[in-house]
Coordinates of C-alpha atoms in Angstrom, one line a residue:
X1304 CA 0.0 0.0 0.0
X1305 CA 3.0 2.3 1.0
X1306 CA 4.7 1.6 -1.7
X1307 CA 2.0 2.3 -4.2
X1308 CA 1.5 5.7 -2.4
X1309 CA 5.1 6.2 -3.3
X1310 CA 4.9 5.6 -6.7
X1311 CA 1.6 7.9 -6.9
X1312 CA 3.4 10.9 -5.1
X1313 CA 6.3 10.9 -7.3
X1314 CA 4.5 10.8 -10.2
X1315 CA 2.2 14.2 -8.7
X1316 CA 5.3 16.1 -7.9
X1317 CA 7.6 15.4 -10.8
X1318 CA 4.5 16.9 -12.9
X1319 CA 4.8 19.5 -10.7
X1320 CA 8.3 20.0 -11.3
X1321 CA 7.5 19.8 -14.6
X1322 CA 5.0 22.9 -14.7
X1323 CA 7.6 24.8 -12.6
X1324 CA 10.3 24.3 -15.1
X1325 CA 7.8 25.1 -18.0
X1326 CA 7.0 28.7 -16.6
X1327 CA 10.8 29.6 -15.6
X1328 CA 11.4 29.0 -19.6
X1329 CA 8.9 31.0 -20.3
X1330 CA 9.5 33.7 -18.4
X1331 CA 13.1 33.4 -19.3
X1332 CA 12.0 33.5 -23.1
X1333 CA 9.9 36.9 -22.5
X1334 CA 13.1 38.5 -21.3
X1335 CA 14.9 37.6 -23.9
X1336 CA 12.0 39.4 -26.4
X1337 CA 12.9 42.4 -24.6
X1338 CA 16.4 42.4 -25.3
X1339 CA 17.8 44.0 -28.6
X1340 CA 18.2 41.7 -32.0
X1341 CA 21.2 42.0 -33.7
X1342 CA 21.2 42.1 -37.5
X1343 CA 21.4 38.9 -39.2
X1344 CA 24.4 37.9 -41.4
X1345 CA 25.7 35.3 -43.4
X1346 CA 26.8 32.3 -41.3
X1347 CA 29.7 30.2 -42.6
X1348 CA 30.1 26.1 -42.2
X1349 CA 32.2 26.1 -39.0
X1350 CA 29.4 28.9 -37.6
X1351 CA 26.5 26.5 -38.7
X1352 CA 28.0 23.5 -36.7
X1353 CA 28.8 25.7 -33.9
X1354 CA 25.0 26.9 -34.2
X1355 CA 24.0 23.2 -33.5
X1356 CA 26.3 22.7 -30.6
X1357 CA 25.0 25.6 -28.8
X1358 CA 21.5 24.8 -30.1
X1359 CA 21.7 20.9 -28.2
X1360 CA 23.9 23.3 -24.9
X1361 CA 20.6 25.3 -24.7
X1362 CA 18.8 22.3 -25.0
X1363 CA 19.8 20.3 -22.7
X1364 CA 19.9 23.3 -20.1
X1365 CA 15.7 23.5 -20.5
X1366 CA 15.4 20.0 -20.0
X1367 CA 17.1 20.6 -17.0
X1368 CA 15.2 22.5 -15.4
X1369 CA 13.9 19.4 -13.5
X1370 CA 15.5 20.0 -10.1
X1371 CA 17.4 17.0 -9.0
X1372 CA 18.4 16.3 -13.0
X1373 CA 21.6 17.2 -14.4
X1374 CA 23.3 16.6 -18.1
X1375 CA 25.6 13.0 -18.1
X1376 CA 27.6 12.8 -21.6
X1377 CA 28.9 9.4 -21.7
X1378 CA 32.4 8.3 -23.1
X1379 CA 30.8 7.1 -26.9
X1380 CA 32.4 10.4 -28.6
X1381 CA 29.0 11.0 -30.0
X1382 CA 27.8 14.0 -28.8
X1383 CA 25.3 11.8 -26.7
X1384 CA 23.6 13.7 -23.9
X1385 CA 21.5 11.5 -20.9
X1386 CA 19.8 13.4 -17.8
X1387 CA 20.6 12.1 -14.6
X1388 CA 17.6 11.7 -12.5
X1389 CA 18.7 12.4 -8.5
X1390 CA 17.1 13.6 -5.4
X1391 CA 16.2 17.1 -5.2
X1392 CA 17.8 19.1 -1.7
X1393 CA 16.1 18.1 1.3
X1394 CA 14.0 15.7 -1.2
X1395 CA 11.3 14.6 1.2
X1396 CA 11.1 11.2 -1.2
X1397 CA 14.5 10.7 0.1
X1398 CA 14.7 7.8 2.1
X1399 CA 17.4 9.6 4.2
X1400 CA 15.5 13.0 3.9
X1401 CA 12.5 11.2 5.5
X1402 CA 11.4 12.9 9.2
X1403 CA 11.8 10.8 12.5
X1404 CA 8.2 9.7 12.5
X1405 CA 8.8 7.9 9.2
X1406 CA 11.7 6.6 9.8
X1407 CA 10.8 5.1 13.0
X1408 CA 7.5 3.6 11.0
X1409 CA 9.9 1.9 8.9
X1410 CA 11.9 0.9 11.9
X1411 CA 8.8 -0.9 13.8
X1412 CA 7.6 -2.3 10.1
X1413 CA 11.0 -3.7 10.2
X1414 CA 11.0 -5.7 13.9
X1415 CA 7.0 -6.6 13.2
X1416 CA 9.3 -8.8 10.3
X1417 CA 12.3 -9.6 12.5
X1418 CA 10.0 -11.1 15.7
X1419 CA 7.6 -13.9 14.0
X1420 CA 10.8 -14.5 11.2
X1421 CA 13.3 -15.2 13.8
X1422 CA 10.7 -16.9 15.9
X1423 CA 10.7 -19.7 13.5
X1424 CA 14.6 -21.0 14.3
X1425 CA 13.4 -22.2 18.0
X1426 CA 9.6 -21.9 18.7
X1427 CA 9.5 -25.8 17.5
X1428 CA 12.2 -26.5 20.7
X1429 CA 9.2 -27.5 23.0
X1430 CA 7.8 -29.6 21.2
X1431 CA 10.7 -31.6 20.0
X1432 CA 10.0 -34.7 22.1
X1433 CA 6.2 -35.1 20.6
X1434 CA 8.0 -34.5 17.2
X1435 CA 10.2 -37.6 17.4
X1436 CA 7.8 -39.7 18.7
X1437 CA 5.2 -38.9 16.4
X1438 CA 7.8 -40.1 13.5
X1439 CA 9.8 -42.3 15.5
X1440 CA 12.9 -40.5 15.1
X1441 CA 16.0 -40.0 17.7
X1442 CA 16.8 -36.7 19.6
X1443 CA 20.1 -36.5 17.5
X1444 CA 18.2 -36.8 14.0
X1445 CA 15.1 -34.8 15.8
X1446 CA 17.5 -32.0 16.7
X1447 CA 18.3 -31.9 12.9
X1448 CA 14.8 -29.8 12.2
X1449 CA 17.3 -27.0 13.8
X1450 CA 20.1 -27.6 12.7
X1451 CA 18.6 -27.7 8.7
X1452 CA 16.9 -24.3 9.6
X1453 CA 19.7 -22.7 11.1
X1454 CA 21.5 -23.9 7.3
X1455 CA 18.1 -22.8 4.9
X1456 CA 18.6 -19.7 6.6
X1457 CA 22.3 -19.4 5.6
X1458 CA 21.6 -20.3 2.3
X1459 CA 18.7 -18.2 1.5
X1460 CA 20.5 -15.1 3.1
X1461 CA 23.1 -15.0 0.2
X1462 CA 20.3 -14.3 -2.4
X1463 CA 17.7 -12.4 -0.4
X1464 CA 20.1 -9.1 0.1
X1465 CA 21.1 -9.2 -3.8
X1466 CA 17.7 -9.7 -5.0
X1467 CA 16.7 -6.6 -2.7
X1468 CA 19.1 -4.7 -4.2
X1469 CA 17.5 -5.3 -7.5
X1470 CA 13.8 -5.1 -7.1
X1471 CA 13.7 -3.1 -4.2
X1472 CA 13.1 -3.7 -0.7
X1473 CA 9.6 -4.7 -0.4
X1474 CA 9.0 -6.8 -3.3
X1475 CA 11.2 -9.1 -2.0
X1476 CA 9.7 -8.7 2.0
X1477 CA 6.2 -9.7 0.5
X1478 CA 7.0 -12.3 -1.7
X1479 CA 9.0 -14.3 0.6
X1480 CA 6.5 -14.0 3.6
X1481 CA 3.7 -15.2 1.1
X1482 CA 6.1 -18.2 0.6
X1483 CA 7.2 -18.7 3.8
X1484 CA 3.2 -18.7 5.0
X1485 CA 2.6 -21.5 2.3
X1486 CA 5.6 -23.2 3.4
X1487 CA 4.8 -23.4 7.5
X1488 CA 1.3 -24.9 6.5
X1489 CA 2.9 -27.4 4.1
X1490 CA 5.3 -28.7 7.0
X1491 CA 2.4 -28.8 9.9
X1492 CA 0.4 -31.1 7.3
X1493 CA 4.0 -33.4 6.0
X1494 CA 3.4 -37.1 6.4
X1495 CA 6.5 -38.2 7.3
X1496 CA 10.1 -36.9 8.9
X1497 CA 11.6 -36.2 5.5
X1498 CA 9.0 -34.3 4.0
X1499 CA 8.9 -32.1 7.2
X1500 CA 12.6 -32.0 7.1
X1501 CA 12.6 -30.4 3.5
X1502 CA 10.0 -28.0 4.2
X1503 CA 11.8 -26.6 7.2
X1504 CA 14.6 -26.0 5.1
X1505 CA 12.4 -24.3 2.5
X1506 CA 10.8 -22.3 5.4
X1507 CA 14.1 -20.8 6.4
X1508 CA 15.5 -20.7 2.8
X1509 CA 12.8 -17.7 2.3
X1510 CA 13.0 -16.5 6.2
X1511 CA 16.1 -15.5 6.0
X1512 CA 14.9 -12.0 4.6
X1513 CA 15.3 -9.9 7.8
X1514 CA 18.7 -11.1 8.9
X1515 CA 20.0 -9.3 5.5
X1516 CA 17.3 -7.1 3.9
X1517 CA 16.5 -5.5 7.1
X1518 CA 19.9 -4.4 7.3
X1519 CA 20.0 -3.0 4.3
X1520 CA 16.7 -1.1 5.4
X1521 CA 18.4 0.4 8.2
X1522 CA 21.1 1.4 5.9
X1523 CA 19.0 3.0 3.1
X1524 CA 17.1 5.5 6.0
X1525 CA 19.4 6.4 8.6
X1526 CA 22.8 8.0 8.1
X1527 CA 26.3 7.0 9.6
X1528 CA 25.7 9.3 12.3
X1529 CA 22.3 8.2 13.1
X1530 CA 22.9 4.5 12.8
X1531 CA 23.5 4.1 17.4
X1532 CA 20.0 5.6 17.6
X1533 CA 18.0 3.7 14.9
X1534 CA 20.0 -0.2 14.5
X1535 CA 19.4 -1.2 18.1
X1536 CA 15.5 -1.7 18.0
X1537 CA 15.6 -3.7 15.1
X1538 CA 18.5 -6.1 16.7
X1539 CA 17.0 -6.3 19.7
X1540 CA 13.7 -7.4 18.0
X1541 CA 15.8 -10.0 15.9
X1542 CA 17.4 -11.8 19.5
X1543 CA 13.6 -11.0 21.1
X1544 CA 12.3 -13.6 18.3
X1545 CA 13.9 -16.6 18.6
X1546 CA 13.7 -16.3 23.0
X1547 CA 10.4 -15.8 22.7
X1548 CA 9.9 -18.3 20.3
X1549 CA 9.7 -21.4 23.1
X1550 CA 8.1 -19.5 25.5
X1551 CA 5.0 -18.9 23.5
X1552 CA 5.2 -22.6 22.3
X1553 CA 5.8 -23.9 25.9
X1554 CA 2.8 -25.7 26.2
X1555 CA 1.6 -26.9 22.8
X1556 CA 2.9 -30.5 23.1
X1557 CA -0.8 -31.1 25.3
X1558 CA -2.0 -30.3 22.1
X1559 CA -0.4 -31.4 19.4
X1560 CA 3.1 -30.6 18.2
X1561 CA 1.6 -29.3 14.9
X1562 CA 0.3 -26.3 16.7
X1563 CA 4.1 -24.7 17.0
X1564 CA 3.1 -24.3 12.9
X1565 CA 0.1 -22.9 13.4
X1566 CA 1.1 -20.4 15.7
X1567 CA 4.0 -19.5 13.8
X1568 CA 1.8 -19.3 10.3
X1569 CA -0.6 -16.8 12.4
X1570 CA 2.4 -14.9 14.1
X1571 CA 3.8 -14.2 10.5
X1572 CA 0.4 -13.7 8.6
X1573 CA -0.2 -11.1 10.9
X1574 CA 3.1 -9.4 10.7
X1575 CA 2.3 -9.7 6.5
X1576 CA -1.0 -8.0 6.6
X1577 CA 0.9 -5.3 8.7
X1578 CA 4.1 -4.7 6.8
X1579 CA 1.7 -4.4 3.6
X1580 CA -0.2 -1.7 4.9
X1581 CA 2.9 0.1 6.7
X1582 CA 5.7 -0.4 5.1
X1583 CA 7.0 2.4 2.3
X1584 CA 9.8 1.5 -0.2
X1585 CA 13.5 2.5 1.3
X1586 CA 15.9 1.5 -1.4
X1587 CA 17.1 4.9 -2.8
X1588 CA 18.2 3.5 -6.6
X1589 CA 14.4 1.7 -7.1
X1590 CA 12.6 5.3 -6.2
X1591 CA 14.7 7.0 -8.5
X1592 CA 14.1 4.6 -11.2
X1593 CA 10.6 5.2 -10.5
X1594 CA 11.1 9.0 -11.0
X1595 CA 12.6 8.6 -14.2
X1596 CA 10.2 6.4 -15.9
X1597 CA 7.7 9.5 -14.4
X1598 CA 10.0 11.9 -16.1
X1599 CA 9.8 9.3 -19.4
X1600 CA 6.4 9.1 -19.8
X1601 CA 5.4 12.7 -19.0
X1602 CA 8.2 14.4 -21.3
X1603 CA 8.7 11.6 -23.6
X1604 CA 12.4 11.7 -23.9
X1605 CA 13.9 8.4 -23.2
X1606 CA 17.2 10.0 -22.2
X1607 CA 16.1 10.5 -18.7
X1608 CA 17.9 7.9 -16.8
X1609 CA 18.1 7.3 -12.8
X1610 CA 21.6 8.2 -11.3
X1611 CA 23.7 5.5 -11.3
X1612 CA 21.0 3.4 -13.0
X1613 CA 22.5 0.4 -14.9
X1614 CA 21.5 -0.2 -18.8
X1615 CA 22.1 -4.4 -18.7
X1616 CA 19.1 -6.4 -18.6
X1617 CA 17.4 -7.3 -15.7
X1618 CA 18.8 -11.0 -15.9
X1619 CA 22.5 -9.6 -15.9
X1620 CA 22.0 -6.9 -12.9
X1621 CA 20.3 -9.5 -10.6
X1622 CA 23.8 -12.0 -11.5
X1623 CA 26.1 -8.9 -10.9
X1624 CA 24.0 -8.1 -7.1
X1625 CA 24.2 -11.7 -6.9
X1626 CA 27.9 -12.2 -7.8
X1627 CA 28.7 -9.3 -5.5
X1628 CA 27.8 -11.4 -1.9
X1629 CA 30.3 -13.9 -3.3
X1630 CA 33.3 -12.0 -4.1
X1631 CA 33.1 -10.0 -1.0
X1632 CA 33.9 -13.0 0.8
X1633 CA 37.5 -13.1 -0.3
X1634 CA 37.6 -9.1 -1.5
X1635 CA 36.5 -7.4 2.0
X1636 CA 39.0 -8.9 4.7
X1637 CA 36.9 -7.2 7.0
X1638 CA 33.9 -8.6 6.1
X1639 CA 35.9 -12.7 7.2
X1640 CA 36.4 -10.9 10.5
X1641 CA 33.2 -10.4 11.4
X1642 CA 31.9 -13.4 10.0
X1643 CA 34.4 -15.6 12.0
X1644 CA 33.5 -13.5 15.2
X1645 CA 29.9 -14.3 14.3
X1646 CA 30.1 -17.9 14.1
X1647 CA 32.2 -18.5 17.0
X1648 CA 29.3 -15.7 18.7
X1649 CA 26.5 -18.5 16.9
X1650 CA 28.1 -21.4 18.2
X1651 CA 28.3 -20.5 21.7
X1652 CA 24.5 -19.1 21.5
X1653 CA 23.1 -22.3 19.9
X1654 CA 25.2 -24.4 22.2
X1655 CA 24.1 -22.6 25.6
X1656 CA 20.8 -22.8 24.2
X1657 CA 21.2 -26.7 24.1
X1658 CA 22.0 -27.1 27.3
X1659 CA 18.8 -25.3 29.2
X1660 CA 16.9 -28.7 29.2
X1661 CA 20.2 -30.3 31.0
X1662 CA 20.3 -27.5 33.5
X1663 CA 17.2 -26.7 34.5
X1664 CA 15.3 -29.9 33.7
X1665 CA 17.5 -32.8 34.7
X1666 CA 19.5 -30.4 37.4
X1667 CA 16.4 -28.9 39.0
X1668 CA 13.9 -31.3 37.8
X1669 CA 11.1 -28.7 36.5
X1670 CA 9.3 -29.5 33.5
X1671 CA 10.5 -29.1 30.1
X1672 CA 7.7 -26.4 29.3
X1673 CA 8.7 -24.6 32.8
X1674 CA 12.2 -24.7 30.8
X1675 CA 11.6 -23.0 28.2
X1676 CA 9.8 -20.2 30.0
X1677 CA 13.5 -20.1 31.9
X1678 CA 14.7 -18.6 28.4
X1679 CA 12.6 -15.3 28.9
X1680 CA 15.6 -15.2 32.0
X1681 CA 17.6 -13.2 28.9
X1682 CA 14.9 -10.7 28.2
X1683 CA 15.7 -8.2 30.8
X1684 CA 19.6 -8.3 29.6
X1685 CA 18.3 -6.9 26.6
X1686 CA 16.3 -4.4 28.0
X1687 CA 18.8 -3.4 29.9
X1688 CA 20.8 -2.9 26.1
X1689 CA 18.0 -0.7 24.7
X1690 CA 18.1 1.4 28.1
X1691 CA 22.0 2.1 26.7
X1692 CA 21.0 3.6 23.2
X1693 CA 20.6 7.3 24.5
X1694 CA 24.2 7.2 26.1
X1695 CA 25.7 5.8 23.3
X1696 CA 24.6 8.1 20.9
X1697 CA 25.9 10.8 23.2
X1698 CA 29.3 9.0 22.6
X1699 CA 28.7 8.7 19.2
X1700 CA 28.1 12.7 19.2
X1701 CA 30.5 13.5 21.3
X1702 CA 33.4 11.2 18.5
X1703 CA 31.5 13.4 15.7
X1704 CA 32.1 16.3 17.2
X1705 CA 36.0 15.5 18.1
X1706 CA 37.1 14.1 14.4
X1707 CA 34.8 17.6 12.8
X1708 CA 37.0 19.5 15.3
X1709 CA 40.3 18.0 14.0
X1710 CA 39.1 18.0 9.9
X1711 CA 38.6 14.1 10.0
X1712 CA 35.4 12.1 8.8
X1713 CA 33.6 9.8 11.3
X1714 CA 35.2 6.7 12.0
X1715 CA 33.6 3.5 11.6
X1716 CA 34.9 2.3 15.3
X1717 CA 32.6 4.4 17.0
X1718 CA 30.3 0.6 16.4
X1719 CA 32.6 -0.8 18.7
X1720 CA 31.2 0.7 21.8
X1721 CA 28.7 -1.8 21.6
X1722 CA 30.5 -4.3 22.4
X1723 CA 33.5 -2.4 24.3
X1724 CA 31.0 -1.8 26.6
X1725 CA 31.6 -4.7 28.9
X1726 CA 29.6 -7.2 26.8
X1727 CA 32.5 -9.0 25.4
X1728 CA 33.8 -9.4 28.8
X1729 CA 30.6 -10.4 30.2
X1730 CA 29.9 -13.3 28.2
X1731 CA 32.4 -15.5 29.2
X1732 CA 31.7 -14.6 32.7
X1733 CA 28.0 -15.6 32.3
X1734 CA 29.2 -18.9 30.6
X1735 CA 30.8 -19.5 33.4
X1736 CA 28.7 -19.1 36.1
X1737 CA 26.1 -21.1 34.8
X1738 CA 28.8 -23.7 34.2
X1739 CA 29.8 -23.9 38.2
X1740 CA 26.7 -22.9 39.9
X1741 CA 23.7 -25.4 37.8
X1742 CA 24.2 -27.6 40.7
X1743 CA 21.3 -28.7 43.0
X1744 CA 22.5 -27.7 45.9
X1745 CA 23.0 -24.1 44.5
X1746 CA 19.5 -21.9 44.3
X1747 CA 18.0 -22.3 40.7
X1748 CA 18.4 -18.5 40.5
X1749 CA 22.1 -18.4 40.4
X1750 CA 21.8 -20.1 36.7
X1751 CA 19.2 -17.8 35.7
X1752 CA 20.5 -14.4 36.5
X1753 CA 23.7 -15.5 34.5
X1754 CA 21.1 -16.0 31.6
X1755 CA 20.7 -12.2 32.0
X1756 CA 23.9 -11.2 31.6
X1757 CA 24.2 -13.5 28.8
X1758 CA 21.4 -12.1 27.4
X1759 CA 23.1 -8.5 27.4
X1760 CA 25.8 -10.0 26.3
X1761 CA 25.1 -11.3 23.3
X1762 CA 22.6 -8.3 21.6
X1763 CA 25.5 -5.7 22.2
X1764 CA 27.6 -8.0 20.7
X1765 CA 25.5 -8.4 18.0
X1766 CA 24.2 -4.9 17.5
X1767 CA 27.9 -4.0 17.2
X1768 CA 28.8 -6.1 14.8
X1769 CA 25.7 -5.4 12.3
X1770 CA 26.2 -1.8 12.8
X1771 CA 30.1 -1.3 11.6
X1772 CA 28.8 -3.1 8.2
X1773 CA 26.2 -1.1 7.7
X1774 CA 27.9 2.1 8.6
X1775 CA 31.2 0.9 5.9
X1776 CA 28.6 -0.6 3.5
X1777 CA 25.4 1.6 3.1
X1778 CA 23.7 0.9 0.6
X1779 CA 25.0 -2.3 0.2
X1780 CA 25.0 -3.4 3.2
X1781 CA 22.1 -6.2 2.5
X1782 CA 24.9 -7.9 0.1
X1783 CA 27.8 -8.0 2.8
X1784 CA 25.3 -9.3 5.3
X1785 CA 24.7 -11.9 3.4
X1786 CA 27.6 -13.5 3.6
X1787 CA 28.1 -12.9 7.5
X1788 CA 24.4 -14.6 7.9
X1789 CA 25.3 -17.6 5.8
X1790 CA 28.9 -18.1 7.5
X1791 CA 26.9 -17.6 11.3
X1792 CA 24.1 -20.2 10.4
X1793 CA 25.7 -22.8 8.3
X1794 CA 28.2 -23.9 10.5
X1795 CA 26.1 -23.7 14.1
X1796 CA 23.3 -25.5 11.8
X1797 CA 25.9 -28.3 11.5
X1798 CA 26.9 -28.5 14.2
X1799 CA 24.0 -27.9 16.6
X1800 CA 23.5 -31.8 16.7
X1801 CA 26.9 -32.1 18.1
X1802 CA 26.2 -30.0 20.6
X1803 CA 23.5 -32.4 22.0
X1804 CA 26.4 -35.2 21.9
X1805 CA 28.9 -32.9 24.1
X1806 CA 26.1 -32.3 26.9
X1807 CA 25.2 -36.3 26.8
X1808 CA 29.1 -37.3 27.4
X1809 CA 30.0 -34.5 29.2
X1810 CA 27.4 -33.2 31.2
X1811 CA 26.5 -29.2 31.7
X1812 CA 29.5 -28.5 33.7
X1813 CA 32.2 -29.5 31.7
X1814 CA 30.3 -28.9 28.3
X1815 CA 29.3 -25.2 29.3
X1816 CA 33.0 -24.5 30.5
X1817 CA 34.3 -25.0 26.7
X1818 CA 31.9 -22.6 25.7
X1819 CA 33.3 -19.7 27.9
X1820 CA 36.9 -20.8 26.9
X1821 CA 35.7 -19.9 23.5
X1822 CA 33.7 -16.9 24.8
X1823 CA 37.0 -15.8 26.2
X1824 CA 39.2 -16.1 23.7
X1825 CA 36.6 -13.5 21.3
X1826 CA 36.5 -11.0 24.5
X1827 CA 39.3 -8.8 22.6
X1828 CA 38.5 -9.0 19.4
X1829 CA 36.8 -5.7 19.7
X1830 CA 39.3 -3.9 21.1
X1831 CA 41.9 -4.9 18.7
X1832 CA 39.6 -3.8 16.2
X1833 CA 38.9 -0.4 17.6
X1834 CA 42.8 0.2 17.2
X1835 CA 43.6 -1.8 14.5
X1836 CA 40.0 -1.7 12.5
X1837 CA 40.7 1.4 10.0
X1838 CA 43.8 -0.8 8.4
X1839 CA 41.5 -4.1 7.6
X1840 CA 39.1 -1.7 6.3
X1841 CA 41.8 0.4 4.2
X1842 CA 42.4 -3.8 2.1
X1843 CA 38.4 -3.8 1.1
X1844 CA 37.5 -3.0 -2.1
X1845 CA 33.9 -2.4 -1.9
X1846 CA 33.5 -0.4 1.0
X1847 CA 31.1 2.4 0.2
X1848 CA 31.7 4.7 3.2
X1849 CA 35.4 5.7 3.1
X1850 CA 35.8 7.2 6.3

């Protein structure tokens, strides 16, 4: 609906503009009556063809008129003109020229997507038991409906950024949740453990839109500077997903493991019928197409052309967006940072997750559904993450104002604060407390208030980490996402499995405490990269924001 809106208002005020530029030449015509003639004489050759050049000059000078349009003469040693279609000054079509009610509108259309999307990777954990009974399956190969979602979802991230970046935003937002609905209500109704298998994987394969696209959302309204204000919402709607995820699920097995689908299917038709109605179109090069084909059609002169619009077919520009989340995984050295960080970050989530039904179910003996309420433990860590977004945007001010004062461009460390600010530190420490206090003896609290810090933890961590790409990659930040997202999910989804194995043969103690080790040995990666992170960026090729 938003979108359509869009495409309606652009069309009204580029005949606007159109009308305005039509009365400035004439009333620069009827000054030019006024102004003395001078006698004609005889022109020569050279005069003639000089004529015609200053004829097309004058030409091309009323057809841009069009505020936001300038003259382009590409390299074909023709003479060739083409009129650049941009955004006017201030342009309130601008994505980044938007006000703050907008853009916070887009924000909430984007975690309305993030919650019921990212709900789907662990609101089926209840009901994992009535699952393998149901088709007879072990916990190991029962396990595997995570583990093949946490891999769909890789997968399917390394296509939805590109194709975003080629039909826009929304178009690919509602056609994958369309899917994805199709898909949950295929899997609830499967008749045996391989055909639900398969449609898991297809259900993440098109879920995986708001681990990249939403990104590149949050990239196409806000601006480096505003980035610590608008990115944390939308992160900490992504980790509020998959917690919440088991604890609306917790009691479904009474009725039916199927109803985990059902739920999910209404959780995510919901958020459709909402980001439909709410959601405008954010991805600067699609409106601008959209105002040049307005500028097409009213003028009719085909040489109006968006700015940096490509003149390949679609086929070839959706292979080059494509092609692009590939190469950046050996052309952006600082893209394999992150993406390491983030799967050793995944594998110690997905692996502490494992473990909650060997804490607090065999430990303290409460019921598995009690259990997964125990994950909501995490929820005030977050909150206590969102309370930090006003303070550090004050430090992200306060670093503006320092590098203006000494002539220097904002540095992309500034993202770092995130997790500088004791979360890095904090997650080992969480891992192990929980490791050394899940004891019987010791109050059941102990275990839980570490899941709190954990929880902390792990979103600054996270919001750090999708903020410095988006802030070096802009516009195309859903494309280097996509790599990080497959990276983080493919190799947790394979080895989530394991994970059950380590907490078999070694028990929660022992299997918890290799987790922190790994915990610990991340804690400094983001302050090496606060020093050292301007030299890694300096060897990427593709980095869009060169401060």
């Amino acid at each position: 609906m938003q979108s359509f809106l869009q495409y309606r208002r652009l069309r009204r005020e580029v005949q606007e503009d159109l009308v305005r530029a039509q009365q400035t030449e004439r009333s620069a015509a009827s000054s030019a009556l006024t102004a003395s003639t001078p006698e004609p004489k005889e022109e020569e050759p050279t005069e003639k063809v000089a004529g015609e050049e200053e004829s097309r000059e004058e030409d091309a000078e009323k057809l841009t008129l069009v505020p936001g349009v300038t003259v382009s003469r590409p390299d074909e040693g023709d003479g060739s003109i083409i009129f650049e279609v941009g955004w006017k000054e201030n342009d309130p079509n601008n994505p980044l020229s938007w006000t703050l009610a907008k853009k916070w509108m887009a924000m909430l259309t984007c975690c309305a997507l993030a919650i019921p999307l990212t709900m789907l990777t662990s609101i089926e954990g209840p009901t994992q038991d009535a699952f393998n009974a149901h088709f007879g399956v072990d916990a190991v190969a029962g396990s595997m409906t995570t583990g093949i979602f946490l891999i769909g979802i890789g997968v399917g991230s390394l296509f939805s950024g590109p194709f975003s970046e080629t039909f826009g935003r929304n178009a690919v937002y509602f056609s994958t949740m369309i899917v994805v609905l199709l898909i949950i209500m295929a899997k609830a109704l499967a008749p045996n453990y391989g055909a639900a298998l398969t449609f898991r994987f297809l259900c993440a394969l098109f879920a995986a839109t708001p681990m990249t696209v939403a990104g590149g959302t949050i990239g196409d309204i806000w601006t480096p500077m505003e980035l610590p204000f608008g990115l944390p919402l939308v992160t900490l709607a992504a980790y509020a997903g998959p917690i919440l995820g088991p604890v609306i699920s917790a009691y479904t097995p009474g009725i039916g493991f199927a109803w985990a689908d059902w739920i999910s299917m209404t959780a995510v038709g919901a958020a459709l019928a909402f980001v439909l109605l709410a959601q405008p179109e954010t991805y600067s090069p699609v409106l601008l197409e959209w105002r040049a084909k307005q500028l097409r059609e009213l003028t009719g002169d085909s040489r109006y052309q968006a700015k940096h619009a490509s003149t390949s077919s679609l086929g070839t520009r959706l292979l080059t967006n494509v092609y692009r989340s590939f190469t950046m995984t050996w052309t952006e050295p600082i893209i394999l940072v992150f993406s390491f960080y983030l799967v050793l970050l995944y594998f110690v989530l997905f692996t502490f997750l494992n473990g909650y039904s060997y804490i607090f179910t065999r430990t303290y003996g409460i019921t598995t559904s009690m259990t997964f309420i125990i994950w909501t433990a995490m929820m005030p860590g977050v909150f206590v993450a969102m309370a930090l977004i006003p303070y550090m945007y004050h430090l992200t001010k306060k670093a503006a104002a320092k590098a203006a004062a000494a002539g220097q461009p904002l540095q992309a460390e500034v993202s770092l604060y995130w997790a500088m600010a004791g979360a890095s530190i904090l997650m080992p420490i969480s891992l192990f407390w929980m490791a050394w206090t899940c004891y019987r003896d010791i109050k059941i609290w102990s275990p839980i208030v570490a899941s709190g810090v954990f929880g902390y933890a792990l979103v600054c961590i996270f919001t750090t980490s999708y903020m410095y790409i988006i802030f070096v990659y802009l516009q195309y930040a859903a494309s280097a996402l996509g790599f990080m997202t497959f990276s983080r999910y493919i190799i947790p989804g394979a080895l989530s499995p394991a994970s059950v194995k380590m907490y078999d043969n070694l028990g929660p103690h022992l299997a918890l405490t290799i987790v922190a080790i790994v915990a610990t040995v991340m804690a400094p990666v983001p302050f090496i990269l606060y020093k050292y992170g301007h030299k890694v960026r300096a060897m990427s090729k593709n980095v869009q924001n060169k401060a």
